[in-house]
Short mmCIF file of C-alpha atoms in Angstrom, two decimals:
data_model
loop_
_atom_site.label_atom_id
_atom_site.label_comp_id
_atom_site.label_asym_id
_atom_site.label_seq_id
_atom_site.Cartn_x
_atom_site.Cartn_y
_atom_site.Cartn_z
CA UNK Z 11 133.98 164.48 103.30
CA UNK Z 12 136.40 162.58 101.06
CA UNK Z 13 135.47 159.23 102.61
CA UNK Z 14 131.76 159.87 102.62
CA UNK Z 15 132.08 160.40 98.64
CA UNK Z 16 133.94 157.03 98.23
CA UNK Z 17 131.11 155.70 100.44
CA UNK Z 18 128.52 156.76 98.02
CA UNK Z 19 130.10 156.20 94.68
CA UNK Z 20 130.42 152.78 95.99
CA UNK Z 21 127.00 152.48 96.99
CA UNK Z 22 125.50 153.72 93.55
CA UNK Z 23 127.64 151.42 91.57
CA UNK Z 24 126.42 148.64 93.87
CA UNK Z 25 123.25 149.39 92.68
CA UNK Z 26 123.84 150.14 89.51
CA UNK Z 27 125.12 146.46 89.03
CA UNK Z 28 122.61 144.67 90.80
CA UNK Z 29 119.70 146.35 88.76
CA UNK Z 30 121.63 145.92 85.70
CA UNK Z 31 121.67 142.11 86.16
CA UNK Z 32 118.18 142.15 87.34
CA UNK Z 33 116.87 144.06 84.45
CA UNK Z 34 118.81 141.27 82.24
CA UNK Z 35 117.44 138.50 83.94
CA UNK Z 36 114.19 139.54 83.76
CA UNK Z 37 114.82 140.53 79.91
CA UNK Z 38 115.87 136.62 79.05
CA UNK Z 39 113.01 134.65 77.79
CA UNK Z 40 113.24 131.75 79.97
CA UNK Z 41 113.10 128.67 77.17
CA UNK Z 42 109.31 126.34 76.83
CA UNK Z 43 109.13 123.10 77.96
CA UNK Z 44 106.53 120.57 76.88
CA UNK Z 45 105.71 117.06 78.45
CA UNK Z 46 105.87 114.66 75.84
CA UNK Z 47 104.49 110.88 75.45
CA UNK Z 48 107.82 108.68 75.31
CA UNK Z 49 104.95 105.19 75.13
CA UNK Z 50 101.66 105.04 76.80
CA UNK Z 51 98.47 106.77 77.11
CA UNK Z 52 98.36 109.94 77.07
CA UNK Z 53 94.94 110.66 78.66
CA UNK Z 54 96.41 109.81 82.10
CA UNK Z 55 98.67 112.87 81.81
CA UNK Z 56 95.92 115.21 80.66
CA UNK Z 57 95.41 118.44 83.00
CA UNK Z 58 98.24 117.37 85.17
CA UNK Z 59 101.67 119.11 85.31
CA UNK Z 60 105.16 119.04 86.44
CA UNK Z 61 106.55 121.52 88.58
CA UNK Z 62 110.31 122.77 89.24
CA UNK Z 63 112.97 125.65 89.31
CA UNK Z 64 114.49 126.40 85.95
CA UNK Z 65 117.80 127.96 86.76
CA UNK Z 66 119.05 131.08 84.58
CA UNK Z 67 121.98 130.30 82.81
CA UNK Z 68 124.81 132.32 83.77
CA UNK Z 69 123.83 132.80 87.20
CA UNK Z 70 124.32 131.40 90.32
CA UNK Z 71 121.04 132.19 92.28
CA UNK Z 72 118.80 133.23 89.48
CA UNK Z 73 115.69 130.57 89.71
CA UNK Z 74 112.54 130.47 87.89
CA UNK Z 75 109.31 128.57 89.07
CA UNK Z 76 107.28 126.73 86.21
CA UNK Z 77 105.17 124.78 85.46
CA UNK Z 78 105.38 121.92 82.60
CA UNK Z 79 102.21 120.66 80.55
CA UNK Z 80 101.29 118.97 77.57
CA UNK Z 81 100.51 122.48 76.41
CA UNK Z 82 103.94 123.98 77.27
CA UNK Z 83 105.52 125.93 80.27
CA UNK Z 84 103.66 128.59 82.49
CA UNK Z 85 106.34 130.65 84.61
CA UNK Z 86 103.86 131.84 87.53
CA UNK Z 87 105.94 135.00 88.43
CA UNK Z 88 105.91 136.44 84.92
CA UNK Z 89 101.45 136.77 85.34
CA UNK Z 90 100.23 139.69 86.67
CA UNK Z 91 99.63 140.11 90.32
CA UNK Z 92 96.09 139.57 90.19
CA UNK Z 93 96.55 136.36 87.92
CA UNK Z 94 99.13 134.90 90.65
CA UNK Z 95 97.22 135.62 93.41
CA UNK Z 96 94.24 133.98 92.19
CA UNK Z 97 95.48 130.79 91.05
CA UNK Z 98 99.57 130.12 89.59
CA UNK Z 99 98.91 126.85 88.30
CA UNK Z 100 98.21 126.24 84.82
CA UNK Z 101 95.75 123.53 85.25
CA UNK Z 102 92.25 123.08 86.77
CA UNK Z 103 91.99 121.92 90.16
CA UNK Z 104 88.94 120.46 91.70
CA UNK Z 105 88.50 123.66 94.09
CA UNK Z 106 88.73 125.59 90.29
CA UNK Z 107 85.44 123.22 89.13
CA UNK Z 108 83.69 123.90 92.19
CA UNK Z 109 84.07 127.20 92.28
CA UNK Z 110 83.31 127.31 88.56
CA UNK Z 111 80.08 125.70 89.49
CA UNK Z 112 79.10 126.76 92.47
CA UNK Z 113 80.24 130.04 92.79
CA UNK Z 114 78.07 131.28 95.34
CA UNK Z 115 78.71 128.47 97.46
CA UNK Z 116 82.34 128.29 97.55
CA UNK Z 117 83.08 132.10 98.57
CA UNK Z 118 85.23 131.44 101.36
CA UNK Z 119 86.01 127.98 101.38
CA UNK Z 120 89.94 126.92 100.69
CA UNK Z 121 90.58 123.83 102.63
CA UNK Z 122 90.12 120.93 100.09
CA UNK Z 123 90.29 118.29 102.94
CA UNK Z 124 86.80 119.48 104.53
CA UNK Z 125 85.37 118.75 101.24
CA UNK Z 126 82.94 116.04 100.34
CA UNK Z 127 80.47 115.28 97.12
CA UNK Z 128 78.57 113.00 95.79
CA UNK Z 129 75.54 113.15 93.04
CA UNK Z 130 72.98 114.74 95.39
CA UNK Z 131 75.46 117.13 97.26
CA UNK Z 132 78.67 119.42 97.72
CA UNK Z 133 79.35 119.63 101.37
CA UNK Z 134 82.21 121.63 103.63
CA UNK Z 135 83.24 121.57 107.19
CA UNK Z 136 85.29 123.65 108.90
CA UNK Z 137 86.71 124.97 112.25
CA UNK Z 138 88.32 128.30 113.57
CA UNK Z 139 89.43 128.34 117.25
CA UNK Z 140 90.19 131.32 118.67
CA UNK Z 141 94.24 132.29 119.09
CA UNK Z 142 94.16 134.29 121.96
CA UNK Z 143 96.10 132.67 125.09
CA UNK Z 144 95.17 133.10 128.65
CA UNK Z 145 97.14 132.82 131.50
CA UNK Z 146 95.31 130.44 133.42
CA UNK Z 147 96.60 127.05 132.11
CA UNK Z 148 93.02 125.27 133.14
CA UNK Z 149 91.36 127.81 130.74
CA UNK Z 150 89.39 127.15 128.27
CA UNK Z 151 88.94 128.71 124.60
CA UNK Z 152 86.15 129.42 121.83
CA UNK Z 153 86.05 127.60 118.58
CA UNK Z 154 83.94 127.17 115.81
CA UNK Z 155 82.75 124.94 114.08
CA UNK Z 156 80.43 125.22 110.48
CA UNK Z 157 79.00 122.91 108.12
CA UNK Z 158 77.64 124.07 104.63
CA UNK Z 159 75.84 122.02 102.49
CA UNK Z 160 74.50 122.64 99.05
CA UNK Z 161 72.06 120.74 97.36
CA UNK Z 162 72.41 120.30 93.75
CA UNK Z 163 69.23 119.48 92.21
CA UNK Z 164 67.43 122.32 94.70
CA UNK Z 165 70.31 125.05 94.78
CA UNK Z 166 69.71 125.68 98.14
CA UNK Z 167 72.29 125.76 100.93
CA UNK Z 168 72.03 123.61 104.71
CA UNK Z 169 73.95 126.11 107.66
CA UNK Z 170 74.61 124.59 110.91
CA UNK Z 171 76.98 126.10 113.06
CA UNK Z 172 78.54 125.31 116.69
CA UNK Z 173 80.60 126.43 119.23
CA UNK Z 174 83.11 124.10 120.82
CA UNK Z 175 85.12 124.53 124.00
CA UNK Z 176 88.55 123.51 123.93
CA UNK Z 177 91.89 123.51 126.31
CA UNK Z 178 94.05 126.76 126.70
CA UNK Z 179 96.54 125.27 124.93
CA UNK Z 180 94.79 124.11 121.68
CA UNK Z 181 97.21 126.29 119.03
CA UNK Z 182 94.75 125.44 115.83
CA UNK Z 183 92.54 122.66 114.56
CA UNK Z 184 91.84 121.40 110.98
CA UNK Z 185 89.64 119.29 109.29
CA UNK Z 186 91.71 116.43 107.19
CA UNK Z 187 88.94 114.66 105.70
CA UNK Z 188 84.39 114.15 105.45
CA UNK Z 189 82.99 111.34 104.43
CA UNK Z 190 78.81 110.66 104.41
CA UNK Z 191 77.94 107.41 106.28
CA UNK Z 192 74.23 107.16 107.02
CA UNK Z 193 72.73 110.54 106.44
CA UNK Z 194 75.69 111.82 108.74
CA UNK Z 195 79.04 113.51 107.73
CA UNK Z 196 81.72 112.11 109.44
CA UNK Z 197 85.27 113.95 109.89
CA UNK Z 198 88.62 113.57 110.77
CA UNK Z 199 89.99 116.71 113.03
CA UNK Z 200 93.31 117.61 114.40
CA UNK Z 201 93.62 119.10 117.76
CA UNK Z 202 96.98 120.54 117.82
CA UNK Z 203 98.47 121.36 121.46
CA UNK Z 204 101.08 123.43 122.18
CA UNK Z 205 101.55 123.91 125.98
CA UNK Z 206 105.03 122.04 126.89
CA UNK Z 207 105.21 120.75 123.97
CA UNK Z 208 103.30 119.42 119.96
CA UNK Z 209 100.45 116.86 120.46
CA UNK Z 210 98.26 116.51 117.68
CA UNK Z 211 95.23 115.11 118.84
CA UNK Z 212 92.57 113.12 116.76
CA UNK Z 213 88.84 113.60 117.27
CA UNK Z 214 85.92 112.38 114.91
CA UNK Z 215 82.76 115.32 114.30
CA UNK Z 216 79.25 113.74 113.65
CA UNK Z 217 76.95 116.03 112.46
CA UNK Z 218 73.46 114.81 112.03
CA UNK Z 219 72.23 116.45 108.60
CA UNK Z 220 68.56 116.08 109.56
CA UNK Z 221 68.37 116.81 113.51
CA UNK Z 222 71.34 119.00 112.86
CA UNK Z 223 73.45 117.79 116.32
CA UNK Z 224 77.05 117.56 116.48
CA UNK Z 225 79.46 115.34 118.56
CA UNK Z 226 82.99 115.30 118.54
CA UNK Z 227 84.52 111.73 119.71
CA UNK Z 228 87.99 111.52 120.82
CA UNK Z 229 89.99 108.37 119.58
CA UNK Z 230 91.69 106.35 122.46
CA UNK Z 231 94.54 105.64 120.63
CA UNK Z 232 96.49 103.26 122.37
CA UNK Z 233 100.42 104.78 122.70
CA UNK Z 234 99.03 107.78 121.86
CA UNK Z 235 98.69 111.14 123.56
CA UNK Z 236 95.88 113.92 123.88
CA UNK Z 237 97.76 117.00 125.27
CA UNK Z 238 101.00 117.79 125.12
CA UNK Z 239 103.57 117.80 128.03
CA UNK Z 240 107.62 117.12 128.49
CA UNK Z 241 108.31 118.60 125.00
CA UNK Z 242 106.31 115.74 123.57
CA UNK Z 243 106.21 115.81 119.71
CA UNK Z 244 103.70 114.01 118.54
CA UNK Z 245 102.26 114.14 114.52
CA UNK Z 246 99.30 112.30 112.74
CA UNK Z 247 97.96 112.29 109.34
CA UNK Z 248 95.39 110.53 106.95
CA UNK Z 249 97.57 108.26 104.65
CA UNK Z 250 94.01 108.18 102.59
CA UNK Z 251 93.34 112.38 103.11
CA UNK Z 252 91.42 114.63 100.97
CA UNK Z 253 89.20 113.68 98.19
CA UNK Z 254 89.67 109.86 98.23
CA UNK Z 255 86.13 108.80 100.23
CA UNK Z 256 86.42 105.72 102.03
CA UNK Z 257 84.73 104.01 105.28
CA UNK Z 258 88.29 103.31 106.28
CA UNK Z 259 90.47 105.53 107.93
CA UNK Z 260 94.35 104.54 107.80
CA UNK Z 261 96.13 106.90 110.92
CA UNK Z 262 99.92 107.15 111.20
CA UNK Z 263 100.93 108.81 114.16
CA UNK Z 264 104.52 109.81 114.80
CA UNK Z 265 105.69 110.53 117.63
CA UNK Z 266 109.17 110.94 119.08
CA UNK Z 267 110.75 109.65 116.23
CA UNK Z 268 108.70 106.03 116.55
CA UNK Z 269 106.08 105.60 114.35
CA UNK Z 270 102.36 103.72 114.73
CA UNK Z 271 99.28 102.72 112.63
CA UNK Z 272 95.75 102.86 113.02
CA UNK Z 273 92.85 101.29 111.20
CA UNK Z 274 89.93 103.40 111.96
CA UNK Z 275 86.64 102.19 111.27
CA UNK Z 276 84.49 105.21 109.92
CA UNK Z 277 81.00 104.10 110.58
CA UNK Z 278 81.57 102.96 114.05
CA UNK Z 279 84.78 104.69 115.33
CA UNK Z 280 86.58 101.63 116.14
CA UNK Z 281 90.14 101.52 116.19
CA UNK Z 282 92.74 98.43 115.92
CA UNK Z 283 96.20 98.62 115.78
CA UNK Z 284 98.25 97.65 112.57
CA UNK Z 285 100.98 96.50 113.67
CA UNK Z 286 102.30 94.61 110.04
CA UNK Z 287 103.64 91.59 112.00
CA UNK Z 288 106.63 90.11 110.06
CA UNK Z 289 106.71 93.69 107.83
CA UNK Z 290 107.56 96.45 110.83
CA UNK Z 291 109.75 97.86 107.98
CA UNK Z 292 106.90 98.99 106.40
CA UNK Z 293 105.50 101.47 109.10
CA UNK Z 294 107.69 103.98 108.21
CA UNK Z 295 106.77 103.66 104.42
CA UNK Z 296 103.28 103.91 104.48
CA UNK Z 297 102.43 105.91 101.36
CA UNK Z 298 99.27 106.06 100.37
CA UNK Z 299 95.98 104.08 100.95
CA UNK Z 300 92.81 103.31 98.62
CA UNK Z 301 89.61 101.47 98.98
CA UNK Z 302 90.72 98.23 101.22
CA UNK Z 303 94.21 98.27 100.61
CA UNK Z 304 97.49 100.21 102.08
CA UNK Z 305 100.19 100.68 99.72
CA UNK Z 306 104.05 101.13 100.71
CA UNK Z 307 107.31 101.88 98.68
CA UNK Z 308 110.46 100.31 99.32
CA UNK Z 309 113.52 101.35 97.21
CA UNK Z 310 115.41 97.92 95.68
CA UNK Z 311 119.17 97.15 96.54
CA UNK Z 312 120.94 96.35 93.63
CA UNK Z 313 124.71 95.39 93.95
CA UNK Z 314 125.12 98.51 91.60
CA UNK Z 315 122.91 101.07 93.42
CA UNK Z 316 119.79 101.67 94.67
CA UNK Z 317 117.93 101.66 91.07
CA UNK Z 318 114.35 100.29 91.26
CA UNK Z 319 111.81 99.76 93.50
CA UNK Z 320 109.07 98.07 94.94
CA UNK Z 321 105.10 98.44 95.38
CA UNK Z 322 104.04 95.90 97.93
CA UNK Z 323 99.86 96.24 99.42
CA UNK Z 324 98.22 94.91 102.50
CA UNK Z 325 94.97 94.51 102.24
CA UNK Z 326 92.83 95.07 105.17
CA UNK Z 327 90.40 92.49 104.85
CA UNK Z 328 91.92 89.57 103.65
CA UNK Z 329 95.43 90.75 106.19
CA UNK Z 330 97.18 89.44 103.30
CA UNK Z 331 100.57 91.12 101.49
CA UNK Z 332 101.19 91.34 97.83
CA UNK Z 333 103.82 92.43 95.88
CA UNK Z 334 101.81 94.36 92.90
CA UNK Z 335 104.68 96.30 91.13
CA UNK Z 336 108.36 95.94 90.88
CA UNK Z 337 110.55 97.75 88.49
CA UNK Z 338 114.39 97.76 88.18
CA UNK Z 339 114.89 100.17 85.62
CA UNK Z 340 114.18 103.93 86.54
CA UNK Z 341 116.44 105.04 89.33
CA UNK Z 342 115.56 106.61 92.33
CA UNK Z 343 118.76 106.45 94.13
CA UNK Z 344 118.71 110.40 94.94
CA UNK Z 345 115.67 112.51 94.81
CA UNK Z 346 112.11 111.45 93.60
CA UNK Z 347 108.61 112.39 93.82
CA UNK Z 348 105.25 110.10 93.62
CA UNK Z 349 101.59 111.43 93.85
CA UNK Z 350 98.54 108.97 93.58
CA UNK Z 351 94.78 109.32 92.01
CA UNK Z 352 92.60 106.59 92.78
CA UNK Z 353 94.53 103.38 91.84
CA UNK Z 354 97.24 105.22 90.35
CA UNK Z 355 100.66 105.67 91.09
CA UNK Z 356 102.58 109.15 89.19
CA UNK Z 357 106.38 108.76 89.99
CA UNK Z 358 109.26 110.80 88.56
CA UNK Z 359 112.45 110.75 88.97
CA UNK Z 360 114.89 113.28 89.59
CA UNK Z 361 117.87 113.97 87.46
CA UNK Z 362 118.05 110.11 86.63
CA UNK Z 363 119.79 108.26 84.08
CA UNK Z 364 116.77 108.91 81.77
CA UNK Z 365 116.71 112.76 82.70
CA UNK Z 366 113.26 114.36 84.12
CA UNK Z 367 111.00 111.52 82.98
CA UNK Z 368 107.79 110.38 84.68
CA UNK Z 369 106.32 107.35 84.89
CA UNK Z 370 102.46 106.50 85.69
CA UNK Z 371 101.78 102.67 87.24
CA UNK Z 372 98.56 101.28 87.23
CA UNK Z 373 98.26 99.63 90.76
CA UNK Z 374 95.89 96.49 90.05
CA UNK Z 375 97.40 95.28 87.17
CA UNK Z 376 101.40 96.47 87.90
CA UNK Z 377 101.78 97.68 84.41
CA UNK Z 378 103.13 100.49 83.13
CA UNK Z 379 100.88 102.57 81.15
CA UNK Z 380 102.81 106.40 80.36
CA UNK Z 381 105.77 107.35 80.16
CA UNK Z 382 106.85 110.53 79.61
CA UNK Z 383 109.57 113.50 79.61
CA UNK Z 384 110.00 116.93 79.78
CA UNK Z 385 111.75 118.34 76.68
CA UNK Z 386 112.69 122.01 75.44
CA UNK Z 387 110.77 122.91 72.47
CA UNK Z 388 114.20 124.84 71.36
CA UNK Z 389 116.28 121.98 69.02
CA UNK Z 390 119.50 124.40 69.32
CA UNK Z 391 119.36 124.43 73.11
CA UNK Z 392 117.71 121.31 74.15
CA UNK Z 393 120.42 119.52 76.08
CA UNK Z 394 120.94 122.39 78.53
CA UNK Z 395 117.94 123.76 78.64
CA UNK Z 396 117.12 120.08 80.25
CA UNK Z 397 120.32 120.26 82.44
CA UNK Z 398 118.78 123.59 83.65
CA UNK Z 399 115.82 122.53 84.69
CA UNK Z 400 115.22 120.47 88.32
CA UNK Z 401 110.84 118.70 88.42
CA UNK Z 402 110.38 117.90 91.76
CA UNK Z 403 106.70 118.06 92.13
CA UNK Z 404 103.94 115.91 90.08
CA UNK Z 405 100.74 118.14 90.52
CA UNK Z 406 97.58 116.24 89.44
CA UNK Z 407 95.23 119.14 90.30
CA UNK Z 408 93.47 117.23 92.91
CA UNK Z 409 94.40 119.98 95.98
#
């Protein structure tokens, strides 16, 4: 009896003490941050945020999410429920216009890469394939796949819908990007297998908005596989996804730890190769891609450290390459994080010699044009308020 007594004091001053130090973390008023204009414009920086962990001093695994503006902080997980499940960012994103706008249209539609718009239209495709697995290895599965499309000026809404048979071991698909090229939407899906192994296969939907058919067209990628066998591992992605509408497709495929490159040619499906002859460095720093050009990041070597770094383009047509920004002052020798709008580049470093600063590159001209840090609004605590606080995401409310 004795021992079961010392067995429960002990357990109710365990929790005593842990909801005593809960109750006073969640009693501190975690301190407000503000992104601030060091030089620069200050437009470029409007409706975009910062996002990182603000630790609570005096402990060793108390962390807060926020999220930094030039309004001030928003900690998500002090909202309500209902506010965080409906959106725990702080600033607009383009699903958050559309839905503003076309409410109706956008009930039940999340996936910001099956998006695409222009004056006359908001359109959305989408897939669902069905999880169940049989036993029969030559089997073949139900999918789905839907295409809204809204016209503005009318206010009425297009449905076409179609089923799709795929292999046994198709796990999911998803749609990574839509474009419009003659009366037609045109997009990139994933077909991700999962028998022996992780293929992700590329295809290319057509869907005819005025007869209403659909194709799917799988790319022979050369080097590339379309199941998966052997414990194969095999990854691809848009390096120009999303919302930035283009008839070129740039494809990076990964797979067992060697990387390749695709130009894909929207209108007429071709594909060639990239194979950066004299730059093979580059494959495996393919960041980003807009309008003609592919864009890659290389850190610089100084006999110091690694503080710097380089911008250098290819540009599709021309096959030319072109160093368009270099910069060997803000150091991203440890952590860093970059995001891109249109012709753009949003990089920040983390924990430089500058502290949480971020810096916003225009890509045509190489010039910077904002700069800007994250500051406590508090004078008394500033300096480690700062110290407490790790940005490692640049959110520009495009997703």
């Amino acid at each position: 009896m004795r021992k079961y007594m010392v067995t429960a004091v002990l357990v109710v001053f365990a929790v005593v003490t842990i909801g005593t130090y809960y109750v006073k973390t969640s009693q501190e008023t975690p301190p407000n941050y503000k992104l601030t204009t060091v030089q620069g414009d200050a437009s470029l920086v409007e409706g975009k945020a910062l996002y990182g962990n603000y630790m609570i001093k005096d402990s060793i695994f108390g962390i807060k999410p926020a999220y930094i503006t030039t309004n001030g902080t928003v900690y998500p997980d002090e909202k309500s429920a209902i506010s965080q499940s409906l959106n725990r960012r702080p600033m607009k994103t383009q699903l958050d216009r559309w839905i503003e706008e076309h409410r109706q249209f956008m009930r039940g539609k999340t996936n910001i890469s099956g998006f695409y718009e222009n004056e006359e239209m908001l359109a959305y495709v989408n897939t669902k394939v069905d999880t169940k697995q049989s036993n029969d290895p030559s089997a073949e599965k139900n999918a789905k796949l839907g295409i809204s499309v809204l016209n503005k000026e009318k206010n009425n809404t297009l449905e076409i819908t179609s089923d799709i048979r795929v292999d046994n071991d198709v796990l999911d698909m998803y749609i990574q990007n839509v474009q419009l090229v003659d009366g037609q939407l045109v997009a990139m899906l994933f077909m991700n297998h999962s028998a022996s192994g992780y293929v992700s296969e590329p295809q290319i939907i057509r869907v005819n908005l005025t007869t209403k058919e659909i194709t799917n067209e799988p790319l022979a990628l050369p080097g590339v596989k379309a199941v998966a066998a052997d414990g194969d591992t095999q990854y691809a992605r848009l390096a120009n996804q999303n919302l930035e509408h283009t008839d070129q497709w740039i494809l990076s495929i990964s797979r067992d730890n060697h990387k390749k490159a695709y130009h894909v040619d929207v209108k007429t499906g071709q594909v060639s190769p990239l194979a950066f002859q004299g730059h093979e460095m580059l494959m495996n720093n393919i960041m980003y891609a807009y309008g003609q050009k592919i864009y890659f990041l290389q850190k610089a070597v100084s006999s110091k450290e690694n503080i710097g770094f380089n911008v250098t383009s290819y540009d599709l047509v021309s096959k030319e390459y072109d160093t368009v920004l270099k910069n060997t002052n803000i150091d991203i020798s440890n952590n860093f994080t970059y995001a891109f709008k249109q012709d753009h580049l949003y990089i920040m470093g983390y924990k430089n010699f500058k502290g949480n600063r971020l810096y916003v590159f225009n890509l045509t001209s190489g010039n910077l044009e904002y700069e800007g840090k994250a500051v406590s609004t508090e004078a008394t605590n500033q300096a480690e308020d700062e110290a407490n606080m790790d940005l490692n995401f640049i959110d520009l409310g495009q997703y």
